[in-house]
Amino acid sequence: MSVPLTLLGLLEREPSHGYDLKRDYDTYFGRGRPLPFGQVYATLGRLARDGKVVIDEVAPGDGPERKRYVITEGGATEVDTWLTEPVPAEPHLQTVLFSKVVLALMLDRPAAEYLDAQRAAHLQRMRELTEIRRSGDLVDAILADHGLFHLEADLRWIDMTSARLGALAAEVRS
Amino acid sequence: MTATSERYVIEARDVELSFGETPALRGASLSVVAGEILAIMGPSGSGKSTLLHCLAGILVPIAGEIHFDGRRVDTMSETQRSALRRDRFGFVFQFGQLVPELTAEENVALSLLLAGIRRDRALKEARPWFARMGLDGLERRRSGELSGGQAQRVALARGLVARPEILFADEPTGSLDSFTGEQVMDLLVASAREQGTTVIIVTHEPRVAACADREVIVRDGKATTLAADRVPS
């Protein structure tokens, strides 16, 4: 999954310090794999270099200075594009889709529409693989089946998540 | 018939239906072009089977319209709808629903017999379907002597033998394992394409939906066509 885009998404919610971003990232997206501080600050440094975030406040602390980061218009556009565009339909996308759904709900964006767009992209790819399975030789068919079963698992997850968006929204916005 | 509907062979417009106090359809609309294979998906209880039954003239909506081939289906009498189902539609359900007292070939011939075709001719038309469905040699078996996959292929042949304009399939692979279900779907798609039959399939299985040209999702009694999944022109 994309750490820079997820941090940008968290910054769109509200300007934050690196420490708070790491805490929120670990809470919602880390799932037992916390983001190292070094990676947080390195990522924020690159985002600032690329004009996606700016530092609006520097406060002295006990250790290093505490910098507060604010998303720029360019950064917000990038988040919007990422959320809106379906991910190319390949197997094993759950973590990216999960991040998109949670961020979309945090930012009060139409998560259900994003899931529908993703659903359509998945089914289109499944149609292509179904055609390969039908018209190709056995090796092609077996390979296509592998993709089909994994995409089907994604689709089941999309259906389950669509049915529980209300409850999930209440949880991630609390 | 309006100009915009001329390209559609069947269409539901703002269809509503309740079972007692429980609303099943709340303004569902969908359109299907001739020769298209359309999948209707949606969560359990969303109204997808009810919508299929309204389109097929099995249920009559309390509001909205069903159009087939330029005629209003929802305002027809039961006798007219029954004739429509018999003469122009075919059906496949989740559990084959073969008549247990009849042989497999009599089951396939059933839709022809009901349409008034003589028994010898109906059986003659039924027999080639056994080779086409990979059922050679099973013509005289009764449904209790067939596997689930075989029975469903007999049911599919029965649904298609009269060359219906529309085949309505409600979870046609729901009772089968993945491999057998795939075989049934491949046969369904190939036969429908060959005959030019329009197919409307209700399914909760993405792999079945992927055999269709397009899908609509029914949620809370309303049908949604996905943005990337538009009606073909």
PDB file of N, CA and C in Angstrom, chain B residues 104-187:
ATOM      1  N   ALA B 104     -35.502 -37.791 -18.774  1.00  0.00           N
ATOM      2  CA  ALA B 104     -34.748 -36.563 -19.068  1.00  0.00           C
ATOM      3  C   ALA B 104     -35.200 -35.968 -20.401  1.00  0.00           C
ATOM      4  N   GLU B 105     -35.403 -36.828 -21.424  1.00  0.00           N
ATOM      5  CA  GLU B 105     -35.787 -36.265 -22.728  1.00  0.00           C
ATOM      6  C   GLU B 105     -37.215 -35.719 -22.695  1.00  0.00           C
ATOM      7  N   GLU B 106     -38.079 -36.334 -21.905  1.00  0.00           N
ATOM      8  CA  GLU B 106     -39.436 -35.785 -21.770  1.00  0.00           C
ATOM      9  C   GLU B 106     -39.395 -34.445 -21.044  1.00  0.00           C
ATOM     10  N   ASN B 107     -38.496 -34.332 -20.069  1.00  0.00           N
ATOM     11  CA  ASN B 107     -38.343 -33.049 -19.378  1.00  0.00           C
ATOM     12  C   ASN B 107     -37.881 -31.961 -20.339  1.00  0.00           C
ATOM     13  N   VAL B 108     -36.894 -32.297 -21.185  1.00  0.00           N
ATOM     14  CA  VAL B 108     -36.415 -31.290 -22.145  1.00  0.00           C
ATOM     15  C   VAL B 108     -37.547 -30.912 -23.102  1.00  0.00           C
ATOM     16  N   ALA B 109     -38.326 -31.920 -23.515  1.00  0.00           N
ATOM     17  CA  ALA B 109     -39.391 -31.672 -24.498  1.00  0.00           C
ATOM     18  C   ALA B 109     -40.590 -30.945 -23.884  1.00  0.00           C
ATOM     19  N   LEU B 110     -40.604 -30.843 -22.559  1.00  0.00           N
ATOM     20  CA  LEU B 110     -41.801 -30.359 -21.874  1.00  0.00           C
ATOM     21  C   LEU B 110     -42.275 -28.991 -22.381  1.00  0.00           C
ATOM     22  N   SER B 111     -41.318 -28.054 -22.556  1.00  0.00           N
ATOM     23  CA  SER B 111     -41.767 -26.722 -22.971  1.00  0.00           C
ATOM     24  C   SER B 111     -42.381 -26.752 -24.374  1.00  0.00           C
ATOM     25  N   LEU B 112     -41.924 -27.694 -25.218  1.00  0.00           N
ATOM     26  CA  LEU B 112     -42.513 -27.833 -26.565  1.00  0.00           C
ATOM     27  C   LEU B 112     -43.898 -28.475 -26.462  1.00  0.00           C
ATOM     28  N   LEU B 113     -44.016 -29.483 -25.594  1.00  0.00           N
ATOM     29  CA  LEU B 113     -45.314 -30.163 -25.418  1.00  0.00           C
ATOM     30  C   LEU B 113     -46.361 -29.170 -24.899  1.00  0.00           C
ATOM     31  N   LEU B 114     -45.927 -28.321 -23.943  1.00  0.00           N
ATOM     32  CA  LEU B 114     -46.864 -27.333 -23.393  1.00  0.00           C
ATOM     33  C   LEU B 114     -47.281 -26.309 -24.446  1.00  0.00           C
ATOM     34  N   ALA B 115     -46.411 -26.108 -25.433  1.00  0.00           N
ATOM     35  CA  ALA B 115     -46.743 -25.163 -26.506  1.00  0.00           C
ATOM     36  C   ALA B 115     -47.606 -25.829 -27.582  1.00  0.00           C
ATOM     37  N   GLY B 116     -47.968 -27.097 -27.359  1.00  0.00           N
ATOM     38  CA  GLY B 116     -48.903 -27.761 -28.271  1.00  0.00           C
ATOM     39  C   GLY B 116     -48.237 -28.550 -29.386  1.00  0.00           C
ATOM     40  N   ILE B 117     -46.929 -28.727 -29.306  1.00  0.00           N
ATOM     41  CA  ILE B 117     -46.231 -29.498 -30.335  1.00  0.00           C
ATOM     42  C   ILE B 117     -46.417 -30.983 -30.061  1.00  0.00           C
ATOM     43  N   ARG B 118     -46.614 -31.749 -31.132  1.00  0.00           N
ATOM     44  CA  ARG B 118     -46.877 -33.192 -30.966  1.00  0.00           C
ATOM     45  C   ARG B 118     -45.696 -33.894 -30.299  1.00  0.00           C
ATOM     46  N   ARG B 119     -46.017 -34.938 -29.530  1.00  0.00           N
ATOM     47  CA  ARG B 119     -45.018 -35.618 -28.710  1.00  0.00           C
ATOM     48  C   ARG B 119     -43.823 -36.109 -29.524  1.00  0.00           C
ATOM     49  N   ASP B 120     -44.053 -36.781 -30.657  1.00  0.00           N
ATOM     50  CA  ASP B 120     -42.917 -37.337 -31.416  1.00  0.00           C
ATOM     51  C   ASP B 120     -42.012 -36.217 -31.936  1.00  0.00           C
ATOM     52  N   ARG B 121     -42.628 -35.126 -32.368  1.00  0.00           N
ATOM     53  CA  ARG B 121     -41.813 -34.018 -32.875  1.00  0.00           C
ATOM     54  C   ARG B 121     -41.066 -33.318 -31.727  1.00  0.00           C
ATOM     55  N   ALA B 122     -41.740 -33.174 -30.599  1.00  0.00           N
ATOM     56  CA  ALA B 122     -41.113 -32.527 -29.438  1.00  0.00           C
ATOM     57  C   ALA B 122     -39.903 -33.344 -28.971  1.00  0.00           C
ATOM     58  N   LEU B 123     -40.049 -34.654 -28.917  1.00  0.00           N
ATOM     59  CA  LEU B 123     -38.928 -35.505 -28.489  1.00  0.00           C
ATOM     60  C   LEU B 123     -37.797 -35.457 -29.510  1.00  0.00           C
ATOM     61  N   LYS B 124     -38.147 -35.389 -30.784  1.00  0.00           N
ATOM     62  CA  LYS B 124     -37.130 -35.316 -31.841  1.00  0.00           C
ATOM     63  C   LYS B 124     -36.309 -34.020 -31.705  1.00  0.00           C
ATOM     64  N   GLU B 125     -37.004 -32.950 -31.358  1.00  0.00           N
ATOM     65  CA  GLU B 125     -36.291 -31.668 -31.190  1.00  0.00           C
ATOM     66  C   GLU B 125     -35.473 -31.658 -29.898  1.00  0.00           C
ATOM     67  N   ALA B 126     -35.924 -32.438 -28.918  1.00  0.00           N
ATOM     68  CA  ALA B 126     -35.219 -32.457 -27.619  1.00  0.00           C
ATOM     69  C   ALA B 126     -33.904 -33.223 -27.707  1.00  0.00           C
ATOM     70  N   ARG B 127     -33.875 -34.279 -28.524  1.00  0.00           N
ATOM     71  CA  ARG B 127     -32.722 -35.210 -28.479  1.00  0.00           C
ATOM     72  C   ARG B 127     -31.373 -34.576 -28.807  1.00  0.00           C
ATOM     73  N   PRO B 128     -31.250 -33.708 -29.833  1.00  0.00           N
ATOM     74  CA  PRO B 128     -29.918 -33.136 -30.119  1.00  0.00           C
ATOM     75  C   PRO B 128     -29.319 -32.372 -28.934  1.00  0.00           C
ATOM     76  N   TRP B 129     -30.175 -31.920 -28.013  1.00  0.00           N
ATOM     77  CA  TRP B 129     -29.664 -31.166 -26.872  1.00  0.00           C
ATOM     78  C   TRP B 129     -28.825 -32.039 -25.949  1.00  0.00           C
ATOM     79  N   PHE B 130     -29.027 -33.349 -26.001  1.00  0.00           N
ATOM     80  CA  PHE B 130     -28.254 -34.229 -25.115  1.00  0.00           C
ATOM     81  C   PHE B 130     -26.785 -34.269 -25.525  1.00  0.00           C
ATOM     82  N   ALA B 131     -26.509 -34.308 -26.822  1.00  0.00           N
ATOM     83  CA  ALA B 131     -25.115 -34.252 -27.275  1.00  0.00           C
ATOM     84  C   ALA B 131     -24.538 -32.871 -26.983  1.00  0.00           C
ATOM     85  N   ARG B 132     -25.321 -31.851 -27.260  1.00  0.00           N
ATOM     86  CA  ARG B 132     -24.835 -30.481 -27.064  1.00  0.00           C
ATOM     87  C   ARG B 132     -24.477 -30.230 -25.599  1.00  0.00           C
ATOM     88  N   MET B 133     -25.223 -30.826 -24.688  1.00  0.00           N
ATOM     89  CA  MET B 133     -25.003 -30.603 -23.251  1.00  0.00           C
ATOM     90  C   MET B 133     -24.080 -31.661 -22.630  1.00  0.00           C
ATOM     91  N   GLY B 134     -23.517 -32.537 -23.464  1.00  0.00           N
ATOM     92  CA  GLY B 134     -22.642 -33.582 -22.922  1.00  0.00           C
ATOM     93  C   GLY B 134     -23.415 -34.608 -22.118  1.00  0.00           C
ATOM     94  N   LEU B 135     -24.647 -34.889 -22.525  1.00  0.00           N
ATOM     95  CA  LEU B 135     -25.514 -35.805 -21.762  1.00  0.00           C
ATOM     96  C   LEU B 135     -25.881 -37.057 -22.561  1.00  0.00           C
ATOM     97  N   ASP B 136     -25.083 -37.371 -23.571  1.00  0.00           N
ATOM     98  CA  ASP B 136     -25.378 -38.542 -24.413  1.00  0.00           C
ATOM     99  C   ASP B 136     -25.618 -39.783 -23.566  1.00  0.00           C
ATOM    100  N   GLY B 137     -26.661 -40.527 -23.906  1.00  0.00           N
ATOM    101  CA  GLY B 137     -26.934 -41.783 -23.207  1.00  0.00           C
ATOM    102  C   GLY B 137     -27.815 -41.625 -21.979  1.00  0.00           C
ATOM    103  N   LEU B 138     -28.124 -40.406 -21.599  1.00  0.00           N
ATOM    104  CA  LEU B 138     -28.911 -40.193 -20.373  1.00  0.00           C
ATOM    105  C   LEU B 138     -30.373 -39.854 -20.677  1.00  0.00           C
ATOM    106  N   GLU B 139     -30.766 -39.979 -21.942  1.00  0.00           N
ATOM    107  CA  GLU B 139     -32.089 -39.512 -22.368  1.00  0.00           C
ATOM    108  C   GLU B 139     -33.236 -40.157 -21.590  1.00  0.00           C
ATOM    109  N   ARG B 140     -33.084 -41.452 -21.250  1.00  0.00           N
ATOM    110  CA  ARG B 140     -34.198 -42.169 -20.629  1.00  0.00           C
ATOM    111  C   ARG B 140     -34.147 -42.157 -19.097  1.00  0.00           C
ATOM    112  N   ARG B 141     -33.150 -41.528 -18.547  1.00  0.00           N
ATOM    113  CA  ARG B 141     -33.061 -41.507 -17.075  1.00  0.00           C
ATOM    114  C   ARG B 141     -34.077 -40.531 -16.484  1.00  0.00           C
ATOM    115  N   ARG B 142     -34.492 -40.839 -15.262  1.00  0.00           N
ATOM    116  CA  ARG B 142     -35.363 -39.914 -14.539  1.00  0.00           C
ATOM    117  C   ARG B 142     -34.482 -39.029 -13.643  1.00  0.00           C
ATOM    118  N   SER B 143     -35.070 -37.944 -13.141  1.00  0.00           N
ATOM    119  CA  SER B 143     -34.235 -36.946 -12.455  1.00  0.00           C
ATOM    120  C   SER B 143     -33.497 -37.538 -11.253  1.00  0.00           C
ATOM    121  N   GLY B 144     -34.090 -38.521 -10.580  1.00  0.00           N
ATOM    122  CA  GLY B 144     -33.444 -39.135  -9.432  1.00  0.00           C
ATOM    123  C   GLY B 144     -32.202 -39.933  -9.805  1.00  0.00           C
ATOM    124  N   GLU B 145     -32.049 -40.224 -11.099  1.00  0.00           N
ATOM    125  CA  GLU B 145     -30.890 -40.999 -11.564  1.00  0.00           C
ATOM    126  C   GLU B 145     -29.820 -40.096 -12.192  1.00  0.00           C
ATOM    127  N   LEU B 146     -29.988 -38.785 -12.023  1.00  0.00           N
ATOM    128  CA  LEU B 146     -29.013 -37.828 -12.587  1.00  0.00           C
ATOM    129  C   LEU B 146     -28.263 -37.133 -11.458  1.00  0.00           C
ATOM    130  N   SER B 147     -26.981 -36.780 -11.715  1.00  0.00           N
ATOM    131  CA  SER B 147     -26.240 -35.966 -10.744  1.00  0.00           C
ATOM    132  C   SER B 147     -26.791 -34.535 -10.795  1.00  0.00           C
ATOM    133  N   GLY B 148     -26.387 -33.719  -9.819  1.00  0.00           N
ATOM    134  CA  GLY B 148     -26.853 -32.327  -9.792  1.00  0.00           C
ATOM    135  C   GLY B 148     -26.495 -31.578 -11.067  1.00  0.00           C
ATOM    136  N   GLY B 149     -25.248 -31.781 -11.526  1.00  0.00           N
ATOM    137  CA  GLY B 149     -24.795 -31.093 -12.735  1.00  0.00           C
ATOM    138  C   GLY B 149     -25.550 -31.564 -13.971  1.00  0.00           C
ATOM    139  N   GLN B 150     -25.802 -32.890 -14.032  1.00  0.00           N
ATOM    140  CA  GLN B 150     -26.553 -33.424 -15.178  1.00  0.00           C
ATOM    141  C   GLN B 150     -27.988 -32.889 -15.170  1.00  0.00           C
ATOM    142  N   ALA B 151     -28.602 -32.904 -14.001  1.00  0.00           N
ATOM    143  CA  ALA B 151     -29.993 -32.420 -13.905  1.00  0.00           C
ATOM    144  C   ALA B 151     -30.074 -30.952 -14.311  1.00  0.00           C
ATOM    145  N   GLN B 152     -29.057 -30.178 -13.919  1.00  0.00           N
ATOM    146  CA  GLN B 152     -29.109 -28.754 -14.252  1.00  0.00           C
ATOM    147  C   GLN B 152     -28.907 -28.537 -15.747  1.00  0.00           C
ATOM    148  N   ARG B 153     -28.114 -29.404 -16.388  1.00  0.00           N
ATOM    149  CA  ARG B 153     -27.941 -29.293 -17.840  1.00  0.00           C
ATOM    150  C   ARG B 153     -29.233 -29.691 -18.563  1.00  0.00           C
ATOM    151  N   VAL B 154     -29.954 -30.678 -18.009  1.00  0.00           N
ATOM    152  CA  VAL B 154     -31.260 -31.031 -18.583  1.00  0.00           C
ATOM    153  C   VAL B 154     -32.209 -29.829 -18.448  1.00  0.00           C
ATOM    154  N   ALA B 155     -32.179 -29.202 -17.281  1.00  0.00           N
ATOM    155  CA  ALA B 155     -33.046 -28.036 -17.051  1.00  0.00           C
ATOM    156  C   ALA B 155     -32.688 -26.900 -18.016  1.00  0.00           C
ATOM    157  N   LEU B 156     -31.386 -26.742 -18.266  1.00  0.00           N
ATOM    158  CA  LEU B 156     -30.951 -25.694 -19.194  1.00  0.00           C
ATOM    159  C   LEU B 156     -31.452 -25.996 -20.612  1.00  0.00           C
ATOM    160  N   ALA B 157     -31.324 -27.267 -21.012  1.00  0.00           N
ATOM    161  CA  ALA B 157     -31.821 -27.656 -22.335  1.00  0.00           C
ATOM    162  C   ALA B 157     -33.330 -27.404 -22.426  1.00  0.00           C
ATOM    163  N   ARG B 158     -34.055 -27.721 -21.357  1.00  0.00           N
ATOM    164  CA  ARG B 158     -35.499 -27.482 -21.344  1.00  0.00           C
ATOM    165  C   ARG B 158     -35.799 -25.980 -21.482  1.00  0.00           C
ATOM    166  N   GLY B 159     -34.962 -25.166 -20.859  1.00  0.00           N
ATOM    167  CA  GLY B 159     -35.175 -23.716 -20.945  1.00  0.00           C
ATOM    168  C   GLY B 159     -34.898 -23.150 -22.318  1.00  0.00           C
ATOM    169  N   LEU B 160     -34.047 -23.836 -23.084  1.00  0.00           N
ATOM    170  CA  LEU B 160     -33.623 -23.278 -24.380  1.00  0.00           C
ATOM    171  C   LEU B 160     -34.236 -23.980 -25.588  1.00  0.00           C
ATOM    172  N   VAL B 161     -34.805 -25.180 -25.410  1.00  0.00           N
ATOM    173  CA  VAL B 161     -35.219 -26.002 -26.560  1.00  0.00           C
ATOM    174  C   VAL B 161     -36.255 -25.302 -27.447  1.00  0.00           C
ATOM    175  N   ALA B 162     -37.094 -24.481 -26.845  1.00  0.00           N
ATOM    176  CA  ALA B 162     -38.138 -23.816 -27.640  1.00  0.00           C
ATOM    177  C   ALA B 162     -37.635 -22.509 -28.243  1.00  0.00           C
ATOM    178  N   ARG B 163     -36.321 -22.306 -28.212  1.00  0.00           N
ATOM    179  CA  ARG B 163     -35.703 -21.088 -28.739  1.00  0.00           C
ATOM    180  C   ARG B 163     -36.395 -19.822 -28.220  1.00  0.00           C
ATOM    181  N   PRO B 164     -36.388 -19.656 -26.900  1.00  0.00           N
ATOM    182  CA  PRO B 164     -37.070 -18.482 -26.334  1.00  0.00           C
ATOM    183  C   PRO B 164     -36.339 -17.198 -26.704  1.00  0.00           C
ATOM    184  N   GLU B 165     -37.071 -16.109 -26.696  1.00  0.00           N
ATOM    185  CA  GLU B 165     -36.400 -14.829 -26.942  1.00  0.00           C
ATOM    186  C   GLU B 165     -35.601 -14.405 -25.723  1.00  0.00           C
ATOM    187  N   ILE B 166     -36.124 -14.737 -24.547  1.00  0.00           N
ATOM    188  CA  ILE B 166     -35.397 -14.406 -23.311  1.00  0.00           C
ATOM    189  C   ILE B 166     -35.340 -15.638 -22.415  1.00  0.00           C
ATOM    190  N   LEU B 167     -34.151 -15.920 -21.906  1.00  0.00           N
ATOM    191  CA  LEU B 167     -33.997 -16.976 -20.907  1.00  0.00           C
ATOM    192  C   LEU B 167     -33.804 -16.299 -19.555  1.00  0.00           C
ATOM    193  N   PHE B 168     -34.658 -16.615 -18.612  1.00  0.00           N
ATOM    194  CA  PHE B 168     -34.529 -16.110 -17.253  1.00  0.00           C
ATOM    195  C   PHE B 168     -33.890 -17.206 -16.398  1.00  0.00           C
ATOM    196  N   ALA B 169     -32.778 -16.880 -15.770  1.00  0.00           N
ATOM    197  CA  ALA B 169     -32.070 -17.889 -14.968  1.00  0.00           C
ATOM    198  C   ALA B 169     -31.891 -17.352 -13.547  1.00  0.00           C
ATOM    199  N   ASP B 170     -32.460 -18.057 -12.572  1.00  0.00           N
ATOM    200  CA  ASP B 170     -32.376 -17.611 -11.181  1.00  0.00           C
ATOM    201  C   ASP B 170     -31.383 -18.518 -10.445  1.00  0.00           C
ATOM    202  N   GLU B 171     -30.212 -17.997 -10.157  1.00  0.00           N
ATOM    203  CA  GLU B 171     -29.125 -18.752  -9.506  1.00  0.00           C
ATOM    204  C   GLU B 171     -28.922 -20.112 -10.193  1.00  0.00           C
ATOM    205  N   PRO B 172     -28.651 -20.123 -11.491  1.00  0.00           N
ATOM    206  CA  PRO B 172     -28.624 -21.403 -12.212  1.00  0.00           C
ATOM    207  C   PRO B 172     -27.504 -22.339 -11.782  1.00  0.00           C
ATOM    208  N   THR B 173     -26.489 -21.807 -11.096  1.00  0.00           N
ATOM    209  CA  THR B 173     -25.395 -22.678 -10.648  1.00  0.00           C
ATOM    210  C   THR B 173     -25.318 -22.735  -9.129  1.00  0.00           C
ATOM    211  N   GLY B 174     -26.334 -22.196  -8.469  1.00  0.00           N
ATOM    212  CA  GLY B 174     -26.301 -22.042  -7.012  1.00  0.00           C
ATOM    213  C   GLY B 174     -26.175 -23.352  -6.252  1.00  0.00           C
ATOM    214  N   SER B 175     -26.635 -24.454  -6.860  1.00  0.00           N
ATOM    215  CA  SER B 175     -26.593 -25.728  -6.144  1.00  0.00           C
ATOM    216  C   SER B 175     -25.421 -26.596  -6.594  1.00  0.00           C
ATOM    217  N   LEU B 176     -24.525 -26.032  -7.423  1.00  0.00           N
ATOM    218  CA  LEU B 176     -23.449 -26.846  -8.014  1.00  0.00           C
ATOM    219  C   LEU B 176     -22.084 -26.433  -7.479  1.00  0.00           C
ATOM    220  N   ASP B 177     -21.106 -27.362  -7.534  1.00  0.00           N
ATOM    221  CA  ASP B 177     -19.736 -26.990  -7.174  1.00  0.00           C
ATOM    222  C   ASP B 177     -19.153 -26.091  -8.272  1.00  0.00           C
ATOM    223  N   SER B 178     -17.990 -25.467  -7.981  1.00  0.00           N
ATOM    224  CA  SER B 178     -17.423 -24.471  -8.904  1.00  0.00           C
ATOM    225  C   SER B 178     -17.209 -25.041 -10.299  1.00  0.00           C
ATOM    226  N   PHE B 179     -16.623 -26.230 -10.365  1.00  0.00           N
ATOM    227  CA  PHE B 179     -16.260 -26.796 -11.666  1.00  0.00           C
ATOM    228  C   PHE B 179     -17.509 -27.117 -12.490  1.00  0.00           C
ATOM    229  N   THR B 180     -18.488 -27.764 -11.839  1.00  0.00           N
ATOM    230  CA  THR B 180     -19.716 -28.119 -12.542  1.00  0.00           C
ATOM    231  C   THR B 180     -20.501 -26.859 -12.925  1.00  0.00           C
ATOM    232  N   GLY B 181     -20.525 -25.909 -12.004  1.00  0.00           N
ATOM    233  CA  GLY B 181     -21.216 -24.650 -12.274  1.00  0.00           C
ATOM    234  C   GLY B 181     -20.622 -23.943 -13.482  1.00  0.00           C
ATOM    235  N   GLU B 182     -19.309 -23.998 -13.588  1.00  0.00           N
ATOM    236  CA  GLU B 182     -18.624 -23.375 -14.722  1.00  0.00           C
ATOM    237  C   GLU B 182     -19.030 -24.042 -16.045  1.00  0.00           C
ATOM    238  N   GLN B 183     -19.112 -25.375 -16.010  1.00  0.00           N
ATOM    239  CA  GLN B 183     -19.521 -26.100 -17.221  1.00  0.00           C
ATOM    240  C   GLN B 183     -20.933 -25.688 -17.640  1.00  0.00           C
ATOM    241  N   VAL B 184     -21.830 -25.596 -16.657  1.00  0.00           N
ATOM    242  CA  VAL B 184     -23.216 -25.212 -16.959  1.00  0.00           C
ATOM    243  C   VAL B 184     -23.246 -23.796 -17.538  1.00  0.00           C
ATOM    244  N   MET B 185     -22.472 -22.893 -16.934  1.00  0.00           N
ATOM    245  CA  MET B 185     -22.468 -21.509 -17.434  1.00  0.00           C
ATOM    246  C   MET B 185     -21.881 -21.425 -18.836  1.00  0.00           C
ATOM    247  N   ASP B 186     -20.806 -22.185 -19.096  1.00  0.00           N
ATOM    248  CA  ASP B 186     -20.220 -22.171 -20.439  1.00  0.00           C
ATOM    249  C   ASP B 186     -21.238 -22.652 -21.467  1.00  0.00           C
ATOM    250  N   LEU B 187     -21.992 -23.705 -21.104  1.00  0.00           N
ATOM    251  CA  LEU B 187     -23.017 -24.223 -22.023  1.00  0.00           C
ATOM    252  C   LEU B 187     -24.143 -23.206 -22.212  1.00  0.00           C
TER     253      LEU B 187
END
